[in-house]
mmCIF file of N, CA and C in Angstrom:
data_model
loop_
_atom_site.group_PDB
_atom_site.id
_atom_site.type_symbol
_atom_site.label_atom_id
_atom_site.label_comp_id
_atom_site.label_asym_id
_atom_site.label_seq_id
_atom_site.Cartn_x
_atom_site.Cartn_y
_atom_site.Cartn_z
ATOM 1 N N MET A 1 -9.482 29.165 -24.840
ATOM 2 C CA MET A 1 -9.311 27.733 -24.760
ATOM 3 C C MET A 1 -10.008 27.240 -23.539
ATOM 4 N N SER A 2 -10.826 26.283 -23.664
ATOM 5 C CA SER A 2 -11.545 25.703 -22.502
ATOM 6 C C SER A 2 -10.946 24.289 -22.213
ATOM 7 N N PHE A 3 -10.732 24.050 -20.959
ATOM 8 C CA PHE A 3 -10.134 22.810 -20.553
ATOM 9 C C PHE A 3 -10.791 22.347 -19.287
ATOM 10 N N ASN A 4 -11.267 21.122 -19.299
ATOM 11 C CA ASN A 4 -12.002 20.641 -18.164
ATOM 12 C C ASN A 4 -11.310 19.349 -17.604
ATOM 13 N N LEU A 5 -11.126 19.351 -16.304
ATOM 14 C CA LEU A 5 -10.577 18.149 -15.679
ATOM 15 C C LEU A 5 -11.763 17.504 -14.881
ATOM 16 N N PRO A 6 -11.780 16.239 -14.814
ATOM 17 C CA PRO A 6 -12.822 15.562 -14.022
ATOM 18 C C PRO A 6 -12.500 15.589 -12.584
ATOM 19 N N LEU A 7 -12.567 16.832 -11.984
ATOM 20 C CA LEU A 7 -12.097 17.036 -10.594
ATOM 21 C C LEU A 7 -12.806 16.160 -9.607
ATOM 22 N N LYS A 8 -14.100 15.967 -9.749
ATOM 23 C CA LYS A 8 -14.847 15.175 -8.789
ATOM 24 C C LYS A 8 -14.435 13.716 -8.816
ATOM 25 N N ALA A 9 -13.925 13.261 -9.934
ATOM 26 C CA ALA A 9 -13.524 11.843 -10.091
ATOM 27 C C ALA A 9 -12.029 11.686 -9.707
ATOM 28 N N MET A 10 -11.276 12.754 -9.595
ATOM 29 C CA MET A 10 -9.850 12.608 -9.367
ATOM 30 C C MET A 10 -9.565 12.497 -7.865
ATOM 31 N N SER A 11 -8.568 11.704 -7.607
ATOM 32 C CA SER A 11 -8.068 11.533 -6.223
ATOM 33 C C SER A 11 -7.295 12.753 -5.818
ATOM 34 N N LEU A 12 -7.093 12.928 -4.513
ATOM 35 C CA LEU A 12 -6.243 14.025 -4.064
ATOM 36 C C LEU A 12 -4.858 13.929 -4.697
ATOM 37 N N GLN A 13 -4.258 12.752 -4.782
ATOM 38 C CA GLN A 13 -2.950 12.619 -5.379
ATOM 39 C C GLN A 13 -2.959 13.034 -6.868
ATOM 40 N N GLU A 14 -4.016 12.700 -7.577
ATOM 41 C CA GLU A 14 -4.086 13.099 -9.013
ATOM 42 C C GLU A 14 -4.251 14.646 -9.104
ATOM 43 N N LYS A 15 -5.026 15.231 -8.252
ATOM 44 C CA LYS A 15 -5.150 16.695 -8.239
ATOM 45 C C LYS A 15 -3.857 17.379 -7.972
ATOM 46 N N LEU A 16 -3.100 16.879 -6.973
ATOM 47 C CA LEU A 16 -1.820 17.461 -6.654
ATOM 48 C C LEU A 16 -0.833 17.325 -7.777
ATOM 49 N N ALA A 17 -0.868 16.162 -8.437
ATOM 50 C CA ALA A 17 0.045 15.908 -9.600
ATOM 51 C C ALA A 17 -0.308 16.904 -10.728
ATOM 52 N N ALA A 18 -1.583 17.097 -10.963
ATOM 53 C CA ALA A 18 -2.025 18.071 -11.991
ATOM 54 C C ALA A 18 -1.529 19.488 -11.663
ATOM 55 N N MET A 19 -1.669 19.866 -10.388
ATOM 56 C CA MET A 19 -1.199 21.211 -9.955
ATOM 57 C C MET A 19 0.307 21.350 -10.135
ATOM 58 N N GLU A 20 0.987 20.306 -9.749
ATOM 59 C CA GLU A 20 2.490 20.312 -9.913
ATOM 60 C C GLU A 20 2.903 20.476 -11.363
ATOM 61 N N SER A 21 2.197 19.765 -12.245
ATOM 62 C CA SER A 21 2.485 19.831 -13.681
ATOM 63 C C SER A 21 2.281 21.268 -14.193
ATOM 64 N N LEU A 22 1.155 21.870 -13.784
ATOM 65 C CA LEU A 22 0.880 23.241 -14.210
ATOM 66 C C LEU A 22 1.918 24.182 -13.673
ATOM 67 N N TRP A 23 2.273 24.064 -12.397
ATOM 68 C CA TRP A 23 3.277 24.907 -11.787
ATOM 69 C C TRP A 23 4.607 24.813 -12.490
ATOM 70 N N GLU A 24 5.062 23.619 -12.747
ATOM 71 C CA GLU A 24 6.362 23.414 -13.454
ATOM 72 C C GLU A 24 6.329 24.069 -14.828
ATOM 73 N N ASP A 25 5.175 23.927 -15.549
ATOM 74 C CA ASP A 25 5.068 24.542 -16.888
ATOM 75 C C ASP A 25 5.105 26.094 -16.757
ATOM 76 N N LEU A 26 4.369 26.617 -15.821
ATOM 77 C CA LEU A 26 4.386 28.076 -15.687
ATOM 78 C C LEU A 26 5.736 28.593 -15.217
ATOM 79 N N ALA A 27 6.468 27.837 -14.428
ATOM 80 C CA ALA A 27 7.764 28.285 -13.936
ATOM 81 C C ALA A 27 8.839 28.313 -15.020
ATOM 82 N N ARG A 28 8.571 27.671 -16.126
ATOM 83 C CA ARG A 28 9.584 27.739 -17.228
ATOM 84 C C ARG A 28 9.692 29.075 -17.862
ATOM 85 N N THR A 29 8.636 29.841 -17.808
ATOM 86 C CA THR A 29 8.675 31.234 -18.387
ATOM 87 C C THR A 29 8.102 32.227 -17.451
ATOM 88 N N PRO A 30 8.766 32.487 -16.307
ATOM 89 C CA PRO A 30 8.232 33.440 -15.284
ATOM 90 C C PRO A 30 8.051 34.847 -15.837
ATOM 91 N N GLU A 31 8.877 35.207 -16.807
ATOM 92 C CA GLU A 31 8.740 36.579 -17.382
ATOM 93 C C GLU A 31 7.416 36.776 -18.157
ATOM 94 N N ALA A 32 6.745 35.714 -18.481
ATOM 95 C CA ALA A 32 5.482 35.789 -19.222
ATOM 96 C C ALA A 32 4.327 36.050 -18.271
ATOM 97 N N ILE A 33 4.535 35.919 -16.962
ATOM 98 C CA ILE A 33 3.474 36.145 -16.014
ATOM 99 C C ILE A 33 3.643 37.501 -15.374
ATOM 100 N N GLU A 34 2.695 38.363 -15.613
ATOM 101 C CA GLU A 34 2.733 39.723 -15.076
ATOM 102 C C GLU A 34 2.072 39.809 -13.734
ATOM 103 N N SER A 35 2.722 40.363 -12.763
ATOM 104 C CA SER A 35 2.115 40.513 -11.442
ATOM 105 C C SER A 35 1.036 41.618 -11.501
ATOM 106 N N PRO A 36 -0.075 41.427 -10.884
ATOM 107 C CA PRO A 36 -1.101 42.427 -10.817
ATOM 108 C C PRO A 36 -0.635 43.641 -10.017
ATOM 109 N N ALA A 37 -1.214 44.777 -10.293
ATOM 110 C CA ALA A 37 -0.816 46.030 -9.644
ATOM 111 C C ALA A 37 -0.929 45.960 -8.109
ATOM 112 N N TRP A 38 -1.934 45.198 -7.623
ATOM 113 C CA TRP A 38 -2.088 45.162 -6.171
ATOM 114 C C TRP A 38 -0.887 44.475 -5.464
ATOM 115 N N HIS A 39 -0.137 43.602 -6.204
ATOM 116 C CA HIS A 39 1.090 43.032 -5.623
ATOM 117 C C HIS A 39 2.033 44.144 -5.232
ATOM 118 N N LYS A 40 2.273 45.108 -6.167
ATOM 119 C CA LYS A 40 3.152 46.179 -5.878
ATOM 120 C C LYS A 40 2.670 46.997 -4.687
ATOM 121 N N ASP A 41 1.371 47.249 -4.651
ATOM 122 C CA ASP A 41 0.780 48.011 -3.559
ATOM 123 C C ASP A 41 1.117 47.370 -2.199
ATOM 124 N N ILE A 42 0.931 46.044 -2.138
ATOM 125 C CA ILE A 42 1.202 45.344 -0.892
ATOM 126 C C ILE A 42 2.693 45.377 -0.541
ATOM 127 N N LEU A 43 3.547 45.193 -1.555
ATOM 128 C CA LEU A 43 4.987 45.242 -1.304
ATOM 129 C C LEU A 43 5.376 46.636 -0.819
ATOM 130 N N ASP A 44 4.845 47.671 -1.397
ATOM 131 C CA ASP A 44 5.135 49.041 -0.956
ATOM 132 C C ASP A 44 4.722 49.255 0.440
ATOM 133 N N GLU A 45 3.514 48.769 0.790
ATOM 134 C CA GLU A 45 3.025 48.872 2.176
ATOM 135 C C GLU A 45 3.963 48.181 3.180
ATOM 136 N N ARG A 46 4.379 46.978 2.760
ATOM 137 C CA ARG A 46 5.284 46.200 3.660
ATOM 138 C C ARG A 46 6.612 46.901 3.830
ATOM 139 N N ARG A 47 7.151 47.458 2.723
ATOM 140 C CA ARG A 47 8.420 48.198 2.820
ATOM 141 C C ARG A 47 8.292 49.376 3.786
ATOM 142 N N GLN A 48 7.162 50.093 3.679
ATOM 143 C CA GLN A 48 6.869 51.247 4.537
ATOM 144 C C GLN A 48 6.804 50.845 5.972
ATOM 145 N N ARG A 49 6.147 49.741 6.252
ATOM 146 C CA ARG A 49 6.042 49.234 7.673
ATOM 147 C C ARG A 49 7.405 48.828 8.215
ATOM 148 N N LEU A 50 8.248 48.217 7.356
ATOM 149 C CA LEU A 50 9.607 47.910 7.798
ATOM 150 C C LEU A 50 10.388 49.172 8.120
ATOM 151 N N ALA A 51 10.314 50.192 7.243
ATOM 152 C CA ALA A 51 10.985 51.421 7.363
ATOM 153 C C ALA A 51 10.587 52.132 8.697
ATOM 154 N N GLU A 52 9.301 51.999 9.032
ATOM 155 C CA GLU A 52 8.774 52.689 10.221
ATOM 156 C C GLU A 52 8.931 51.831 11.461
ATOM 157 N N GLY A 53 9.551 50.649 11.366
ATOM 158 C CA GLY A 53 9.730 49.796 12.479
ATOM 159 C C GLY A 53 8.515 49.074 12.985
ATOM 160 N N GLN A 54 7.483 49.024 12.139
ATOM 161 C CA GLN A 54 6.215 48.336 12.577
ATOM 162 C C GLN A 54 6.196 46.900 12.202
ATOM 163 N N SER A 55 7.197 46.419 11.413
ATOM 164 C CA SER A 55 7.306 45.047 11.012
ATOM 165 C C SER A 55 8.771 44.610 11.166
ATOM 166 N N ARG A 56 8.958 43.315 11.200
ATOM 167 C CA ARG A 56 10.313 42.803 11.308
ATOM 168 C C ARG A 56 10.394 41.486 10.581
ATOM 169 N N PHE A 57 11.622 41.083 10.254
ATOM 170 C CA PHE A 57 11.818 39.769 9.605
ATOM 171 C C PHE A 57 12.126 38.785 10.693
ATOM 172 N N ILE A 58 11.648 37.503 10.462
ATOM 173 C CA ILE A 58 12.113 36.416 11.325
ATOM 174 C C ILE A 58 12.509 35.275 10.379
ATOM 175 N N ASP A 59 13.360 34.405 10.847
ATOM 176 C CA ASP A 59 13.791 33.319 10.003
ATOM 177 C C ASP A 59 12.656 32.312 9.788
ATOM 178 N N TRP A 60 12.796 31.522 8.742
ATOM 179 C CA TRP A 60 11.785 30.560 8.296
ATOM 180 C C TRP A 60 11.465 29.544 9.365
ATOM 181 N N GLU A 61 12.501 29.032 10.031
ATOM 182 C CA GLU A 61 12.223 27.999 11.076
ATOM 183 C C GLU A 61 11.368 28.571 12.169
ATOM 184 N N THR A 62 11.663 29.813 12.633
ATOM 185 C CA THR A 62 10.865 30.481 13.661
ATOM 186 C C THR A 62 9.466 30.685 13.200
ATOM 187 N N ALA A 63 9.291 31.128 11.951
ATOM 188 C CA ALA A 63 7.958 31.347 11.417
ATOM 189 C C ALA A 63 7.163 30.073 11.404
ATOM 190 N N LYS A 64 7.768 28.957 10.975
ATOM 191 C CA LYS A 64 7.035 27.678 10.975
ATOM 192 C C LYS A 64 6.619 27.273 12.363
ATOM 193 N N ALA A 65 7.537 27.431 13.306
ATOM 194 C CA ALA A 65 7.273 27.062 14.726
ATOM 195 C C ALA A 65 6.117 27.917 15.213
ATOM 196 N N ASP A 66 6.096 29.208 14.938
ATOM 197 C CA ASP A 66 5.029 30.103 15.384
ATOM 198 C C ASP A 66 3.680 29.650 14.812
ATOM 199 N N ILE A 67 3.689 29.270 13.542
ATOM 200 C CA ILE A 67 2.445 28.841 12.890
ATOM 201 C C ILE A 67 1.978 27.556 13.563
ATOM 202 N N ARG A 68 2.895 26.549 13.779
ATOM 203 C CA ARG A 68 2.511 25.319 14.392
ATOM 204 C C ARG A 68 1.922 25.543 15.809
ATOM 205 N N ASN A 69 2.560 26.471 16.540
ATOM 206 C CA ASN A 69 2.058 26.776 17.890
ATOM 207 C C ASN A 69 0.639 27.381 17.828
ATOM 208 N N LYS A 70 0.415 28.253 16.916
ATOM 209 C CA LYS A 70 -0.927 28.829 16.779
ATOM 210 C C LYS A 70 -1.991 27.854 16.367
ATOM 211 N N LEU A 71 -1.602 26.836 15.616
ATOM 212 C CA LEU A 71 -2.560 25.822 15.118
ATOM 213 C C LEU A 71 -2.799 24.667 16.121
ATOM 214 N N SER A 72 -1.962 24.557 17.152
ATOM 215 C CA SER A 72 -2.103 23.482 18.069
ATOM 216 C C SER A 72 -2.762 23.925 19.408
#
């Protein structure tokens, strides 16, 4: 199936609304979306780094503050 949106003619708000509609539709049946194998590879690597003490968790507010500080 081919589907074309007039992206160059769409405003940012229209593009975001289209993305939101797509996301909401996809989220209705998450079991229909298969994760690619490389997702598992990355998760396995991250679990290993946690087990070895090379990574740690931080809370979301701290993570957002760190990102803001790096960008400013």
